[in-house]
Amino acid sequence: MTISDVTLDPYDYDFHEDPYPYYQRLRDEAPLYHNAGLGFWALSRHADVHKGFRNSTTLSNKFGVSLDPASRGPHASRTMSFLAMDDPDHLRLRTLVSKGFTPRRIRELEPRVTEIAVEHLDSMLEIARDTGSVDYVDEFAGKLPMDVISELMGVPKADRTQVRAWADAVMHREDGVTDVPDSAIEASLNLIVYYQEMVGQRRKQATDDLTTALLEAEIDGDRLTDDEIIGFMFLMVIAGNETTTKLLANAAFWGHRNPDQLGPVYDDLERIPLWVEETLRFDTSSQILARTVVGELELYDTVIPDGDVLLLLPGSAHRDERVFDNPDDFVIGREIGSKLLSFGSGAHFCLGAHLARMEARVALAELFKRIRGYEVDEANAVRVHSSNVRGFAHLPMSVKVR
């Protein structure tokens, strides 16, 4: 059920600028889309994406969840941990990791997240005062999530700038690059070596951090191997850092674009979680996730063969008028609930969802305690170019300090 003049190219810069008109056409004209050139199928309607996330038998994660050829394959779990596994391996590793990565640990981290946010905000607002403008991503949204992950893992403060630079390099793509560039592979290796040394140190001397908690996690004598711990740490850097940075910048951008919606938030910070949820729906960081068909799958009178790649498009699902009223309007406080697919659904539901929401809530609350308004310099905003995440590399703004 495909229509030849509807196109979806996750590497196209025009698509990165605004994917939503493309998604609209896919939902209406080709709800099961096939791109023979790039070798994938795609589902764009909310009901289909939701079902896809919950189908972990016919739709496999074991070759990874990215379309990029270098990230796909039987080795994917080395850097994507249990996100690139099926049960029973997935369940075993996720259950062990959950022993260390607990809701309580996240709750206890909140005062420290607030301190880190305040630290970065103080220097961001100082730059804004001195120069009249500041890059919100460079000075705040790009720093906070990686520092929080480093805090959680126990990366010393002195190393955090370097670790953040490596993490950024892992994700960066130049125009027209449809695979993982050498610079990203080098950055990945640097991170892995760094975390290997860190795990080695914790084996000799335990500390009160997630790295030690993962080393100590045990169920009936089963423990995580060093490689499994490093794989999970790498997943946190890629999935946890990148998507939360994008969430914070997307929230700022769409808040700026919708001042009528944002106005009440200044006077009632309790509305911040609603602002976060609507940002996750309206323009989610995580737009495209890949699965591999096992056996065969029949959808829309079409049989998708064994081994083919099927993309799930939560970015499109969230704009589906079959599920949301006026989905192209940014409405803080709309009813979303379980219809949100930013963190997936089913067996692979994002383990870090509560961490991402807490970080975003704390970051935006601390920002709004300090400012009374801001203007984004849209002409100089720069989008990230990635085949699966959406957000800003640079978001310059002027701010009115309270």
Coordinates of C-alpha atoms in Angstrom, one line a residue:
M1 CA 0.0 0.0 0.0
T2 CA 2.6 2.5 -1.1
I3 CA 2.3 5.6 -3.3
S4 CA 5.3 6.3 -5.4
D5 CA 5.4 10.1 -5.0
V6 CA 5.4 10.1 -1.2
T7 CA 8.9 10.0 0.0
L8 CA 10.5 9.5 3.4
D9 CA 14.3 9.9 3.5
P10 CA 15.5 10.1 7.1
Y11 CA 18.9 11.6 5.9
D12 CA 17.4 14.5 4.0
Y13 CA 18.1 17.9 5.4
D14 CA 14.7 19.3 4.2
F15 CA 13.0 16.5 6.1
H16 CA 15.0 17.4 9.2
E17 CA 13.8 21.0 9.0
D18 CA 10.2 20.0 9.1
P19 CA 9.2 16.3 8.9
Y20 CA 5.5 16.9 9.8
P21 CA 4.1 17.5 6.2
Y22 CA 5.9 14.3 5.1
Y23 CA 4.3 12.4 8.0
Q24 CA 0.9 13.8 7.2
R25 CA 1.1 12.4 3.6
L26 CA 2.4 9.1 4.8
R27 CA -0.5 8.7 7.3
D28 CA -3.0 9.6 4.6
E29 CA -1.6 8.0 1.5
A30 CA 0.9 5.3 2.5
P31 CA 0.3 4.1 6.1
L32 CA 2.7 1.3 5.2
Y33 CA 5.4 2.9 3.3
H34 CA 8.3 1.2 1.4
N35 CA 11.6 2.8 0.4
A36 CA 13.3 0.2 -1.8
G37 CA 16.4 2.4 -2.3
L38 CA 17.2 2.8 1.4
G39 CA 15.8 -0.7 2.2
F40 CA 13.1 0.0 4.8
W41 CA 9.4 0.0 5.5
A42 CA 7.7 2.6 7.8
L43 CA 4.6 2.9 9.9
S44 CA 3.2 6.4 10.6
R45 CA -0.2 6.1 12.2
H46 CA -0.6 6.1 15.9
A47 CA -2.4 2.8 16.2
D48 CA 0.2 1.0 14.0
V49 CA 3.2 2.6 15.8
H50 CA 1.8 1.7 19.2
K51 CA 1.2 -1.9 18.1
G52 CA 4.6 -2.0 16.6
F53 CA 6.3 -1.0 19.9
R54 CA 4.3 -3.7 21.7
N55 CA 5.1 -6.5 19.2
S56 CA 8.5 -7.7 20.5
T57 CA 8.1 -11.2 18.9
T58 CA 7.7 -10.4 15.1
L59 CA 9.6 -7.1 15.5
S60 CA 13.1 -7.7 16.8
N61 CA 15.5 -5.2 18.4
K62 CA 18.5 -7.5 18.2
F63 CA 20.1 -5.7 15.3
G64 CA 19.7 -2.3 17.0
V65 CA 17.1 0.5 16.6
S66 CA 18.9 2.8 14.2
L67 CA 18.8 2.8 10.4
D68 CA 22.5 3.7 10.1
P69 CA 24.2 0.7 8.6
A70 CA 27.3 0.8 11.0
S71 CA 24.9 0.9 14.0
R72 CA 22.9 -2.1 12.8
G73 CA 23.9 -5.7 13.1
P74 CA 24.5 -8.5 15.6
H75 CA 27.1 -6.3 17.5
A76 CA 24.5 -3.5 18.2
S77 CA 24.1 -4.5 21.9
R78 CA 27.7 -3.6 22.6
T79 CA 26.8 0.1 22.5
M80 CA 23.0 0.0 22.8
S81 CA 22.8 -2.6 25.7
F82 CA 19.4 -4.3 26.2
L83 CA 17.8 -1.8 23.7
A84 CA 19.4 -4.0 21.0
M85 CA 18.3 -7.3 22.5
D86 CA 15.2 -9.5 22.5
D87 CA 14.0 -11.7 25.4
P88 CA 15.2 -13.6 27.3
D89 CA 18.6 -11.7 27.0
H90 CA 16.8 -8.4 27.1
L91 CA 14.8 -9.2 30.2
R92 CA 17.8 -10.6 32.1
L93 CA 20.0 -7.6 31.5
R94 CA 17.2 -5.0 32.0
T95 CA 16.2 -6.7 35.3
L96 CA 19.8 -6.6 36.6
V97 CA 20.4 -3.0 35.5
S98 CA 17.1 -2.0 37.2
K99 CA 18.7 -3.1 40.5
G100 CA 21.1 -0.2 40.3
F101 CA 19.0 2.3 38.2
T102 CA 16.1 2.6 40.7
P103 CA 13.4 5.2 41.0
R104 CA 14.7 5.9 44.5
R105 CA 18.2 6.6 43.1
I106 CA 16.7 9.0 40.6
R107 CA 14.6 10.7 43.4
E108 CA 17.7 11.1 45.6
L109 CA 19.6 12.6 42.6
E110 CA 17.1 15.5 42.3
P111 CA 18.8 18.0 44.7
R112 CA 22.0 17.4 42.9
V113 CA 20.3 17.9 39.5
T114 CA 19.0 21.2 40.8
E115 CA 22.5 22.3 41.9
I116 CA 24.0 21.4 38.5
A117 CA 21.1 23.3 36.7
V118 CA 21.7 26.4 38.9
E119 CA 25.4 26.3 38.2
H120 CA 24.9 26.3 34.4
L121 CA 22.1 28.8 34.5
D122 CA 24.1 31.3 36.5
S123 CA 26.9 31.2 33.9
M124 CA 24.4 31.2 31.0
L125 CA 22.5 34.3 32.4
E126 CA 25.8 36.1 33.0
I127 CA 26.8 35.7 29.4
A128 CA 23.3 36.9 28.4
R129 CA 23.7 40.0 30.5
D130 CA 27.2 40.7 29.2
T131 CA 26.5 40.1 25.5
G132 CA 22.7 40.5 25.1
S133 CA 22.4 37.0 23.7
V134 CA 23.3 33.4 24.7
D135 CA 23.3 30.0 23.1
Y136 CA 20.8 28.0 25.2
V137 CA 22.1 24.7 23.9
D138 CA 25.8 25.4 24.3
E139 CA 25.4 26.9 27.8
F140 CA 22.6 24.9 29.3
A141 CA 20.5 22.3 27.4
G142 CA 23.6 20.7 26.0
K143 CA 25.5 20.6 29.3
L144 CA 23.0 19.6 31.9
P145 CA 21.9 16.1 30.8
M146 CA 25.4 14.8 30.2
D147 CA 26.6 16.2 33.6
V148 CA 23.6 14.5 35.3
I149 CA 24.5 11.2 33.7
S150 CA 28.1 11.7 34.7
E151 CA 27.0 12.6 38.2
L152 CA 24.9 9.4 38.4
M153 CA 27.8 7.2 37.1
G154 CA 30.4 8.9 39.2
V155 CA 32.5 10.6 36.5
P156 CA 34.8 13.1 38.2
K157 CA 34.0 16.8 37.6
A158 CA 37.3 17.4 35.9
D159 CA 36.6 14.8 33.2
R160 CA 33.0 15.9 32.4
T161 CA 33.8 18.4 29.6
Q162 CA 35.8 15.8 27.7
V163 CA 33.2 13.1 28.2
R164 CA 30.5 15.5 27.0
A165 CA 32.6 16.4 23.9
W166 CA 33.0 12.7 23.0
A167 CA 29.2 12.1 23.5
D168 CA 28.5 15.0 21.1
A169 CA 30.9 13.7 18.5
V170 CA 29.2 10.2 18.6
M171 CA 26.0 11.8 17.4
H172 CA 27.1 14.5 14.9
R173 CA 26.5 14.0 11.2
E174 CA 27.6 16.2 8.3
D175 CA 25.2 16.9 5.4
G176 CA 24.7 13.9 3.1
V177 CA 26.4 11.4 5.5
T178 CA 24.2 8.3 5.7
D179 CA 26.4 6.3 8.0
V180 CA 28.4 6.6 11.2
P181 CA 31.5 8.8 10.3
D182 CA 35.0 7.9 11.4
S183 CA 35.0 10.8 13.9
A184 CA 32.0 9.3 15.7
I185 CA 33.6 5.8 15.7
E186 CA 36.7 7.3 17.3
A187 CA 34.7 9.2 19.9
S188 CA 32.8 6.0 20.7
L189 CA 36.0 4.1 21.3
N190 CA 37.3 6.9 23.5
L191 CA 34.2 6.7 25.6
I192 CA 34.3 2.9 25.9
V193 CA 38.0 3.0 27.0
Y194 CA 37.2 5.7 29.5
Y195 CA 34.3 3.7 31.0
Q196 CA 36.4 0.5 31.0
E197 CA 39.0 2.2 33.2
M198 CA 36.2 3.6 35.4
V199 CA 34.7 0.1 35.9
G200 CA 38.1 -1.3 36.7
Q201 CA 38.7 1.4 39.4
R202 CA 35.3 0.6 41.0
R203 CA 36.2 -3.1 41.1
K204 CA 39.2 -2.1 43.2
Q205 CA 37.4 0.5 45.3
A206 CA 33.6 0.8 45.5
T207 CA 31.9 4.2 45.6
D208 CA 28.4 5.5 46.1
D209 CA 27.4 5.7 42.4
L210 CA 25.5 3.9 39.7
T211 CA 28.7 2.3 38.3
T212 CA 29.3 0.5 41.7
A213 CA 25.6 -0.3 42.0
L214 CA 25.7 -2.0 38.6
L215 CA 28.8 -4.0 39.6
E216 CA 27.0 -5.1 42.8
A217 CA 23.7 -5.9 41.1
E218 CA 23.0 -9.6 41.5
I219 CA 20.0 -12.0 41.0
D220 CA 20.5 -15.6 42.1
G221 CA 24.2 -15.4 41.6
D222 CA 23.9 -13.8 38.2
R223 CA 25.9 -10.6 37.8
L224 CA 26.6 -8.1 35.0
T225 CA 29.8 -8.5 33.1
D226 CA 32.1 -5.5 32.6
D227 CA 31.1 -5.4 28.9
E228 CA 27.4 -5.3 29.9
I229 CA 28.0 -2.5 32.3
I230 CA 29.9 -0.5 29.7
G231 CA 27.2 -1.2 27.1
F232 CA 24.6 0.2 29.5
M233 CA 26.7 3.3 30.3
F234 CA 27.1 3.9 26.6
L235 CA 23.4 3.6 26.1
M236 CA 22.8 6.2 28.8
V237 CA 25.2 8.6 27.1
I238 CA 23.5 8.2 23.7
A239 CA 19.9 7.7 24.6
G240 CA 19.8 9.6 27.9
N241 CA 22.0 12.6 27.0
E242 CA 21.0 13.3 23.5
T243 CA 17.2 13.0 23.8
T244 CA 17.0 15.1 27.0
T245 CA 19.2 17.9 25.5
K246 CA 16.8 17.9 22.5
L247 CA 13.7 17.9 24.8
L248 CA 15.0 21.0 26.7
A249 CA 15.7 22.9 23.5
N250 CA 12.4 21.8 21.8
A251 CA 10.5 23.0 24.9
A252 CA 12.2 26.4 24.7
F253 CA 11.6 26.7 21.0
W254 CA 7.9 25.8 20.9
G255 CA 7.3 27.9 24.1
H256 CA 8.8 30.9 22.3
R257 CA 6.6 30.1 19.2
N258 CA 3.5 29.9 21.4
P259 CA 3.6 32.8 23.9
D260 CA -0.1 32.5 24.7
Q261 CA 0.5 28.9 25.9
L262 CA 3.7 29.8 27.8
G263 CA 2.5 33.0 29.5
P264 CA 0.6 31.2 32.4
V265 CA 3.7 29.0 33.1
Y266 CA 5.7 32.0 34.4
D267 CA 3.1 32.5 37.1
D268 CA 2.4 28.9 37.9
L269 CA 5.5 26.6 37.8
E270 CA 3.2 23.6 38.5
R271 CA 2.4 23.8 34.8
I272 CA 6.0 22.9 33.8
P273 CA 5.3 19.1 33.7
L274 CA 2.4 19.8 31.3
W275 CA 4.7 21.9 29.1
V276 CA 7.2 19.0 29.1
E277 CA 4.5 16.5 28.1
E278 CA 3.2 18.6 25.3
T279 CA 6.7 19.1 24.0
L280 CA 7.2 15.3 24.0
R281 CA 4.1 14.9 22.0
F282 CA 4.3 17.9 19.6
D283 CA 8.0 17.6 18.7
T284 CA 9.5 14.5 20.3
S285 CA 13.3 14.1 20.3
S286 CA 13.1 10.5 19.4
Q287 CA 11.4 10.5 16.0
I288 CA 12.3 7.2 14.3
L289 CA 13.1 3.7 15.7
A290 CA 14.0 0.7 13.6
R291 CA 12.9 -2.9 14.1
T292 CA 13.8 -6.1 12.1
V293 CA 11.1 -8.4 10.9
V294 CA 11.3 -12.0 12.2
G295 CA 9.5 -14.6 10.2
E296 CA 7.1 -12.4 8.2
L297 CA 4.6 -9.7 9.0
E298 CA 1.4 -8.9 7.1
L299 CA 0.2 -5.3 7.2
Y300 CA -2.2 -3.5 4.9
D301 CA -2.5 -6.6 2.6
T302 CA 1.2 -6.6 2.2
V303 CA 3.7 -9.2 3.4
I304 CA 6.9 -7.7 4.8
P305 CA 9.6 -10.4 4.4
D306 CA 11.8 -11.9 7.1
G307 CA 14.9 -9.7 7.8
D308 CA 13.5 -6.5 6.4
V309 CA 13.8 -3.2 8.4
L310 CA 10.6 -1.6 9.6
L311 CA 10.7 1.9 11.0
L312 CA 8.3 3.1 13.7
L313 CA 7.6 6.8 13.6
P314 CA 6.4 8.2 17.0
G315 CA 7.0 11.7 15.6
S316 CA 4.2 11.0 13.1
A317 CA 2.0 9.1 15.5
H318 CA 1.8 12.1 17.8
R319 CA 0.4 14.3 15.0
D320 CA -2.3 11.7 14.0
E321 CA -5.7 13.4 14.0
R322 CA -7.2 10.0 14.4
V323 CA -6.0 10.2 18.0
F324 CA -5.4 13.9 18.9
D325 CA -7.7 16.9 18.3
N326 CA -5.9 19.6 16.4
P327 CA -2.6 17.8 16.6
D328 CA -0.6 20.5 14.9
D329 CA -1.5 23.0 17.7
F330 CA 0.8 23.3 20.6
V331 CA -1.5 23.2 23.6
I332 CA 0.0 23.0 27.1
G333 CA -2.3 21.0 29.4
R334 CA -4.0 18.9 26.7
E335 CA -5.0 15.3 27.5
I336 CA -2.1 13.0 26.4
G337 CA -1.7 10.3 29.1
S338 CA -0.8 6.9 27.8
K339 CA -1.1 8.0 24.1
L340 CA 2.4 9.4 24.4
L341 CA 4.9 7.2 22.5
S342 CA 8.1 9.2 23.1
F343 CA 9.5 6.6 25.5
G344 CA 8.1 3.6 23.5
S345 CA 5.7 1.1 24.9
G346 CA 5.7 -2.5 26.0
A347 CA 8.7 -4.6 26.9
H348 CA 11.2 -1.9 25.7
F349 CA 9.6 1.1 27.4
C350 CA 12.4 3.5 28.2
L351 CA 14.0 2.8 31.6
G352 CA 15.1 6.4 31.8
A353 CA 11.7 8.0 31.3
H354 CA 11.4 9.1 34.9
L355 CA 15.0 10.6 34.8
A356 CA 14.3 12.5 31.6
R357 CA 11.0 14.0 33.0
M358 CA 12.6 14.9 36.3
E359 CA 15.6 16.6 34.6
A360 CA 13.3 18.6 32.2
R361 CA 11.0 19.7 35.1
V362 CA 13.9 20.8 37.3
A363 CA 15.8 22.5 34.4
L364 CA 12.8 24.5 33.2
A365 CA 11.6 25.4 36.7
E366 CA 15.0 26.7 37.7
L367 CA 15.2 28.7 34.4
F368 CA 11.7 30.2 35.0
K369 CA 12.5 31.2 38.6
R370 CA 15.2 33.4 37.1
I371 CA 13.7 34.9 33.9
R372 CA 10.5 36.7 33.0
G373 CA 10.7 36.1 29.2
Y374 CA 13.0 35.2 26.3
E375 CA 13.2 35.5 22.6
V376 CA 14.7 32.9 20.3
D377 CA 16.9 34.2 17.4
E378 CA 15.3 31.8 14.9
A379 CA 17.4 33.1 12.0
N380 CA 20.5 31.7 13.7
A381 CA 19.0 28.6 15.2
V382 CA 20.7 25.4 13.9
R383 CA 19.0 22.1 13.7
V384 CA 20.7 18.8 14.5
H385 CA 21.0 16.5 11.5
S386 CA 20.3 12.9 12.5
S387 CA 18.4 10.0 11.1
N388 CA 16.5 9.5 14.3
V389 CA 16.6 12.4 16.7
R390 CA 15.2 15.9 16.3
G391 CA 16.2 19.1 18.0
F392 CA 18.7 21.9 17.9
A393 CA 22.5 22.1 17.8
H394 CA 22.3 25.8 18.6
L395 CA 19.5 27.9 19.9
P396 CA 20.6 31.5 20.4
M397 CA 18.2 33.7 22.6
S398 CA 17.9 36.9 24.5
V399 CA 16.4 36.7 28.0
K400 CA 14.7 39.0 30.4
V401 CA 16.0 38.3 33.9
R402 CA 13.5 38.6 36.7

